[in-house]
Amino acid sequence: MHHRAPFTVTTLGTGAALPARGRYPTAQLLQVSGGTYLIDCGEGTQERLRAIGFNFQRISDIFISHLHGDHFLGLMGLISSMHLMGRQQPLTIHGPKELQEIIGVQLRASATYLRYPLHMKAVPHASGVVLMEDEHVVVTTLALLHRIPCTGFVFRERPGPLRLRPDRVHSIPKFRRNAVKSGEDLNLGEAELIPNAELTLPPLPPRAYAYCSDTAYAPSLIPYLRGVDLLYHEATFTVAMAARAKETMHSTAEQAALIARDAAVGRLLLGHFSSRYKSADVLLTEARPVFPNTELSYEGGVFHIG
Ligand SMILES: [Zn+2]
């Protein structure tokens, strides 16, 4: 009876700037109880969505972290295919403010008049700003440290209803259960009023997913990552390449693990692997001593949140 709706992230691409064979640039599909969101949209994302058999018209919002090509070059193709396939429902794109101009010039130059409303929302480069709220999630920002403004996102589930106590549920008439879940007392006639607190348990804690796109080691993020069940953090390099990581404003796998450990998140998911690593196992090996509950993302991987 305390069944929870699935809350999952599907990693469509796990490569860095120049993806190695078999890897694709960054894109993730996030699904929570009927809400469907795309996070970053590297080249070929629409093909990756087709490959997993997902109808991309269901996506309501797209979140773009920054304007390096491996994180957004698939966007125009996806916008265009949605149009050609007859989309009518609105699409909202949250991203750096320049994105409106980048998309706008391409639509104008091709005299494309979209059949659906396209809303462009500028994302501030700051932490803790509420970007979007719908009936499923609240999305807030993370100010990452990269060569150009780069913003990460925290997706926090809306708190669910009160839960009926298993030992009392049978004393509540079925047609009154929703009212009790919403906090009402149970009135069983003039003589008997049962206070809500005797019938219910608090809602399950809301689950949360955090997406740390391209970033140098950024302990400033830690306060915003507390309580996160699953943290995706880029891990472009091994420790041997720490100088290169610093110079390009990326992280080593060990630095990703330090962030996960210090924020006490539930689980860490690594991605954005440099093409110099044919297998990402070397990155996992460096992260796990610092934060054991670490996994590698992979193309088409589905990861449960909470
Ligand atoms: Zn980048």
Short mmCIF file of C-alpha atoms and ligand atoms in Angstrom, two decimals:
data_model
loop_
_atom_site.label_atom_id
_atom_site.label_comp_id
_atom_site.label_asym_id
_atom_site.label_seq_id
_atom_site.Cartn_x
_atom_site.Cartn_y
_atom_site.Cartn_z
CA MET A 1 0.00 0.00 0.00
CA HIS A 2 3.02 2.29 0.29
CA HIS A 3 3.96 1.62 -3.28
CA ARG A 4 5.88 4.54 -4.74
CA ALA A 5 5.79 5.68 -8.33
CA PRO A 6 9.04 4.88 -10.16
CA PHE A 7 11.56 7.72 -10.16
CA THR A 8 14.31 6.91 -12.63
CA VAL A 9 17.06 8.46 -14.71
CA THR A 10 18.15 6.90 -18.00
CA THR A 11 21.66 7.85 -19.10
CA LEU A 12 21.55 8.15 -22.88
CA GLY A 13 25.16 9.28 -23.34
CA THR A 14 28.21 9.17 -21.08
CA GLY A 15 31.05 10.51 -23.24
CA ALA A 16 33.07 13.71 -22.80
CA ALA A 17 33.69 16.26 -25.56
CA LEU A 18 34.91 13.70 -28.09
CA PRO A 19 33.05 10.50 -27.29
CA ALA A 20 34.93 7.19 -27.52
CA ARG A 21 33.56 4.43 -29.71
CA GLY A 22 30.30 3.17 -28.22
CA ARG A 23 29.75 6.30 -26.14
CA TYR A 24 27.51 9.21 -26.96
CA PRO A 25 27.49 12.81 -25.74
CA THR A 26 25.58 13.75 -22.62
CA ALA A 27 21.80 13.43 -22.34
CA GLN A 28 19.59 11.99 -19.59
CA LEU A 29 15.91 11.16 -19.43
CA LEU A 30 14.29 11.71 -16.04
CA GLN A 31 10.91 10.16 -15.25
CA VAL A 32 8.83 10.58 -12.11
CA SER A 33 5.16 9.57 -11.72
CA GLY A 34 4.06 10.80 -15.14
CA GLY A 35 6.51 13.70 -15.38
CA THR A 36 9.11 13.39 -18.16
CA TYR A 37 12.14 15.65 -18.50
CA LEU A 38 15.29 15.72 -20.60
CA ILE A 39 18.58 16.88 -19.08
CA ASP A 40 21.15 18.08 -21.63
CA CYS A 41 20.81 17.11 -25.25
CA GLY A 42 24.08 16.18 -26.96
CA GLU A 43 24.25 15.40 -30.65
CA GLY A 44 22.11 12.42 -31.62
CA THR A 45 19.89 12.48 -28.53
CA GLN A 46 16.73 11.90 -30.58
CA GLU A 47 18.34 8.76 -32.01
CA ARG A 48 19.21 7.55 -28.53
CA LEU A 49 15.60 8.10 -27.43
CA ARG A 50 14.38 6.09 -30.43
CA ALA A 51 16.90 3.36 -29.60
CA ILE A 52 15.31 2.86 -26.17
CA GLY A 53 11.83 3.00 -27.71
CA PHE A 54 10.82 6.19 -25.95
CA ASN A 55 8.22 8.54 -27.43
CA PHE A 56 9.97 11.87 -27.00
CA GLN A 57 6.75 13.86 -27.45
CA ARG A 58 6.11 13.06 -23.78
CA ILE A 59 8.96 15.35 -22.71
CA SER A 60 7.53 18.58 -21.24
CA ASP A 61 10.75 20.34 -20.22
CA ILE A 62 14.37 20.26 -21.35
CA PHE A 63 17.16 21.48 -19.05
CA ILE A 64 20.45 22.55 -20.70
CA SER A 65 23.43 22.95 -18.37
CA HIS A 66 25.75 24.95 -20.63
CA LEU A 67 26.62 25.74 -24.22
CA HIS A 68 29.51 23.41 -24.92
CA GLY A 69 28.45 21.43 -27.98
CA ASP A 70 28.53 17.99 -26.37
CA HIS A 71 25.67 19.12 -24.10
CA PHE A 72 23.27 20.80 -26.52
CA LEU A 73 24.02 20.15 -30.22
CA GLY A 74 21.15 17.65 -30.41
CA LEU A 75 18.59 20.22 -29.37
CA MET A 76 17.72 21.74 -32.78
CA GLY A 77 17.21 18.31 -34.31
CA LEU A 78 14.92 17.25 -31.50
CA ILE A 79 12.89 20.49 -31.64
CA SER A 80 12.55 20.03 -35.39
CA SER A 81 11.50 16.37 -35.22
CA MET A 82 8.89 17.17 -32.57
CA HIS A 83 7.46 19.71 -35.03
CA LEU A 84 7.54 17.38 -38.05
CA MET A 85 5.85 14.65 -36.04
CA GLY A 86 2.91 16.95 -35.27
CA ARG A 87 3.54 17.94 -31.69
CA GLN A 88 0.98 20.40 -30.32
CA GLN A 89 1.62 20.47 -26.59
CA PRO A 90 4.02 23.14 -25.30
CA LEU A 91 7.74 22.52 -24.75
CA THR A 92 9.79 24.53 -22.27
CA ILE A 93 13.55 24.77 -22.57
CA HIS A 94 15.49 25.98 -19.53
CA GLY A 95 19.05 26.97 -20.39
CA PRO A 96 21.64 29.74 -20.71
CA LYS A 97 20.11 32.98 -21.99
CA GLU A 98 22.03 32.82 -25.32
CA LEU A 99 20.09 29.69 -26.21
CA GLN A 100 17.02 31.69 -27.22
CA GLU A 101 19.08 33.48 -29.87
CA ILE A 102 20.77 30.27 -31.04
CA ILE A 103 17.44 28.49 -31.55
CA GLY A 104 15.68 31.59 -32.87
CA VAL A 105 18.16 32.23 -35.70
CA GLN A 106 17.88 28.63 -36.90
CA LEU A 107 14.08 28.73 -36.93
CA ARG A 108 14.05 32.06 -38.78
CA ALA A 109 16.70 31.07 -41.33
CA SER A 110 14.76 27.94 -42.25
CA ALA A 111 11.37 29.72 -42.12
CA THR A 112 10.18 27.12 -39.66
CA TYR A 113 6.97 27.98 -37.82
CA LEU A 114 6.62 25.49 -35.02
CA ARG A 115 3.22 23.88 -34.60
CA TYR A 116 3.66 23.86 -30.84
CA PRO A 117 4.43 26.64 -28.32
CA LEU A 118 8.15 26.74 -27.51
CA HIS A 119 8.99 28.56 -24.30
CA MET A 120 12.59 29.55 -23.61
CA LYS A 121 13.49 30.26 -20.00
CA ALA A 122 16.87 31.70 -19.03
CA VAL A 123 18.63 29.84 -16.20
CA PRO A 124 20.62 31.94 -13.74
CA HIS A 125 24.14 30.86 -12.85
CA ALA A 126 23.44 30.58 -9.13
CA SER A 127 22.64 27.88 -6.59
CA GLY A 128 19.33 27.21 -4.89
CA VAL A 129 17.10 29.12 -7.34
CA VAL A 130 13.73 27.45 -8.03
CA LEU A 131 13.53 27.07 -11.82
CA MET A 132 10.39 25.10 -12.31
CA GLU A 133 7.61 23.51 -10.28
CA ASP A 134 4.91 21.21 -11.55
CA GLU A 135 2.72 18.57 -9.90
CA HIS A 136 5.60 16.07 -9.84
CA VAL A 137 8.85 17.89 -9.03
CA VAL A 138 10.52 21.09 -7.91
CA VAL A 139 13.70 21.89 -9.85
CA THR A 140 16.43 24.07 -8.34
CA THR A 141 19.83 25.21 -9.65
CA LEU A 142 23.48 24.45 -8.85
CA ALA A 143 26.19 26.96 -9.81
CA LEU A 144 28.93 24.72 -11.24
CA LEU A 145 32.55 25.78 -11.88
CA HIS A 146 33.37 25.53 -15.56
CA ARG A 147 35.01 27.57 -18.34
CA ILE A 148 31.67 29.07 -19.33
CA PRO A 149 28.59 29.48 -17.10
CA CYS A 150 27.35 25.99 -16.32
CA THR A 151 24.37 25.14 -14.15
CA GLY A 152 23.41 21.86 -12.56
CA PHE A 153 19.93 20.86 -11.45
CA VAL A 154 18.32 19.24 -8.42
CA PHE A 155 14.99 17.47 -9.04
CA ARG A 156 13.10 17.03 -5.80
CA GLU A 157 9.89 15.06 -5.72
CA ARG A 158 6.76 16.75 -4.39
CA PRO A 159 5.91 15.44 -0.91
CA GLY A 160 3.29 12.71 -1.12
CA PRO A 161 0.07 12.45 0.96
CA LEU A 162 -0.14 11.20 4.54
CA ARG A 163 -0.11 7.39 4.71
CA LEU A 164 -2.91 5.40 6.34
CA ARG A 165 -1.68 3.32 9.27
CA PRO A 166 -1.82 -0.34 8.28
CA ASP A 167 -3.43 -1.29 11.64
CA ARG A 168 -6.19 1.32 11.26
CA VAL A 169 -6.93 1.34 7.56
CA HIS A 170 -9.80 -1.16 7.86
CA SER A 171 -11.65 1.08 10.31
CA ILE A 172 -11.79 3.88 7.72
CA PRO A 173 -14.64 3.66 5.20
CA LYS A 174 -13.18 3.49 1.69
CA PHE A 175 -14.90 6.68 0.54
CA ARG A 176 -13.27 8.62 3.42
CA ARG A 177 -9.71 7.44 2.91
CA ASN A 178 -8.59 10.18 0.53
CA ALA A 179 -9.91 12.84 2.91
CA VAL A 180 -7.98 11.26 5.78
CA LYS A 181 -4.83 11.09 3.63
CA SER A 182 -5.19 14.82 3.01
CA GLY A 183 -5.26 15.46 6.77
CA GLU A 184 -8.94 15.45 7.79
CA ASP A 185 -10.17 13.88 11.02
CA LEU A 186 -12.62 11.00 10.69
CA ASN A 187 -16.13 11.80 11.86
CA LEU A 188 -18.10 8.58 12.39
CA GLY A 189 -21.29 10.17 13.67
CA GLU A 190 -21.98 12.53 16.52
CA ALA A 191 -20.32 10.49 19.21
CA GLU A 192 -17.14 9.48 17.49
CA LEU A 193 -14.46 11.73 16.08
CA ILE A 194 -11.08 10.10 15.43
CA PRO A 195 -8.21 12.59 15.17
CA ASN A 196 -6.18 12.33 11.99
CA ALA A 197 -2.96 11.70 13.93
CA GLU A 198 -4.32 8.37 15.16
CA LEU A 199 -4.97 7.16 11.63
CA THR A 200 -2.00 8.31 9.62
CA LEU A 201 1.77 8.23 9.30
CA PRO A 202 3.82 11.10 7.82
CA PRO A 203 4.43 11.09 4.05
CA LEU A 204 7.48 9.23 2.82
CA PRO A 205 10.44 11.60 2.51
CA PRO A 206 10.56 13.16 -0.98
CA ARG A 207 13.22 11.62 -3.19
CA ALA A 208 15.79 13.78 -4.97
CA TYR A 209 18.16 13.54 -7.92
CA ALA A 210 21.05 15.96 -8.53
CA TYR A 211 22.78 16.49 -11.85
CA CYS A 212 26.29 17.96 -11.71
CA SER A 213 27.24 18.53 -15.31
CA ASP A 214 30.72 19.76 -16.28
CA THR A 215 32.47 21.18 -13.24
CA ALA A 216 35.78 21.52 -11.48
CA TYR A 217 35.85 20.28 -7.87
CA ALA A 218 33.24 22.51 -6.20
CA PRO A 219 32.74 22.01 -2.44
CA SER A 220 30.47 25.09 -2.55
CA LEU A 221 27.78 22.74 -3.90
CA ILE A 222 27.70 20.54 -0.81
CA PRO A 223 24.97 22.40 1.14
CA TYR A 224 22.67 22.12 -1.89
CA LEU A 225 23.27 18.38 -2.29
CA ARG A 226 22.26 17.29 1.21
CA GLY A 227 19.43 14.79 1.28
CA VAL A 228 19.94 13.82 -2.36
CA ASP A 229 19.31 10.12 -2.99
CA LEU A 230 21.23 9.87 -6.26
CA LEU A 231 23.98 12.28 -7.34
CA TYR A 232 25.20 12.26 -10.91
CA HIS A 233 28.63 13.90 -11.04
CA GLU A 234 30.96 14.19 -13.97
CA ALA A 235 34.22 12.23 -13.67
CA THR A 236 36.18 13.08 -16.79
CA PHE A 237 39.65 12.11 -15.56
CA THR A 238 41.71 9.87 -13.25
CA VAL A 239 43.98 11.25 -10.53
CA ALA A 240 46.96 10.99 -12.89
CA MET A 241 45.26 13.66 -15.03
CA ALA A 242 44.41 15.98 -12.11
CA ALA A 243 46.36 18.88 -13.64
CA ARG A 244 44.48 18.48 -16.92
CA ALA A 245 41.19 18.34 -14.96
CA LYS A 246 42.02 21.62 -13.25
CA GLU A 247 43.05 23.31 -16.49
CA THR A 248 39.88 22.26 -18.36
CA MET A 249 37.66 22.77 -15.29
CA HIS A 250 36.55 19.18 -15.04
CA SER A 251 36.68 16.72 -12.13
CA THR A 252 38.52 13.53 -11.36
CA ALA A 253 36.51 10.51 -10.22
CA GLU A 254 38.04 10.92 -6.76
CA GLN A 255 36.85 14.53 -6.57
CA ALA A 256 33.33 13.44 -7.53
CA ALA A 257 33.48 10.89 -4.71
CA LEU A 258 34.66 13.54 -2.23
CA ILE A 259 31.62 15.67 -3.08
CA ALA A 260 29.32 12.65 -2.65
CA ARG A 261 30.92 11.72 0.68
CA ASP A 262 30.90 15.24 2.11
CA ALA A 263 27.28 15.88 1.05
CA ALA A 264 26.31 12.42 2.44
CA VAL A 265 24.23 11.57 -0.61
CA GLY A 266 22.73 8.08 -0.98
CA ARG A 267 24.47 6.98 -4.15
CA LEU A 268 26.91 8.40 -6.70
CA LEU A 269 26.66 7.92 -10.44
CA LEU A 270 29.70 8.80 -12.56
CA GLY A 271 29.71 9.95 -16.19
CA HIS A 272 31.26 12.24 -18.84
CA PHE A 273 34.23 9.91 -19.32
CA SER A 274 37.22 11.09 -21.34
CA SER A 275 37.66 9.11 -24.56
CA ARG A 276 41.20 8.17 -23.40
CA TYR A 277 39.58 5.57 -21.11
CA LYS A 278 38.38 2.67 -23.23
CA SER A 279 36.80 1.27 -20.07
CA ALA A 280 35.56 3.56 -17.31
CA ASP A 281 36.47 0.95 -14.67
CA VAL A 282 39.65 2.89 -13.78
CA LEU A 283 37.43 5.79 -12.72
CA LEU A 284 35.24 3.55 -10.57
CA THR A 285 38.33 2.09 -8.94
CA GLU A 286 39.48 5.55 -7.90
CA ALA A 287 36.09 6.69 -6.61
CA ARG A 288 35.03 3.70 -4.50
CA PRO A 289 37.67 3.94 -1.75
CA VAL A 290 36.33 7.45 -1.01
CA PHE A 291 32.64 6.72 -1.56
CA PRO A 292 31.82 3.00 -1.82
CA ASN A 293 28.26 3.44 -3.08
CA THR A 294 29.42 4.55 -6.53
CA GLU A 295 28.33 3.27 -9.95
CA LEU A 296 29.25 3.98 -13.55
CA SER A 297 26.61 5.29 -15.91
CA TYR A 298 26.41 3.62 -19.31
CA GLU A 299 24.53 4.09 -22.57
CA GLY A 300 20.88 3.24 -21.97
CA GLY A 301 21.42 2.56 -18.24
CA VAL A 302 18.34 3.00 -16.02
CA PHE A 303 18.99 4.04 -12.42
CA HIS A 304 16.37 4.17 -9.67
CA ILE A 305 16.30 7.19 -7.39
CA GLY A 306 15.65 6.46 -3.71
ZN ZN B 1 31.72 21.69 -20.89
#
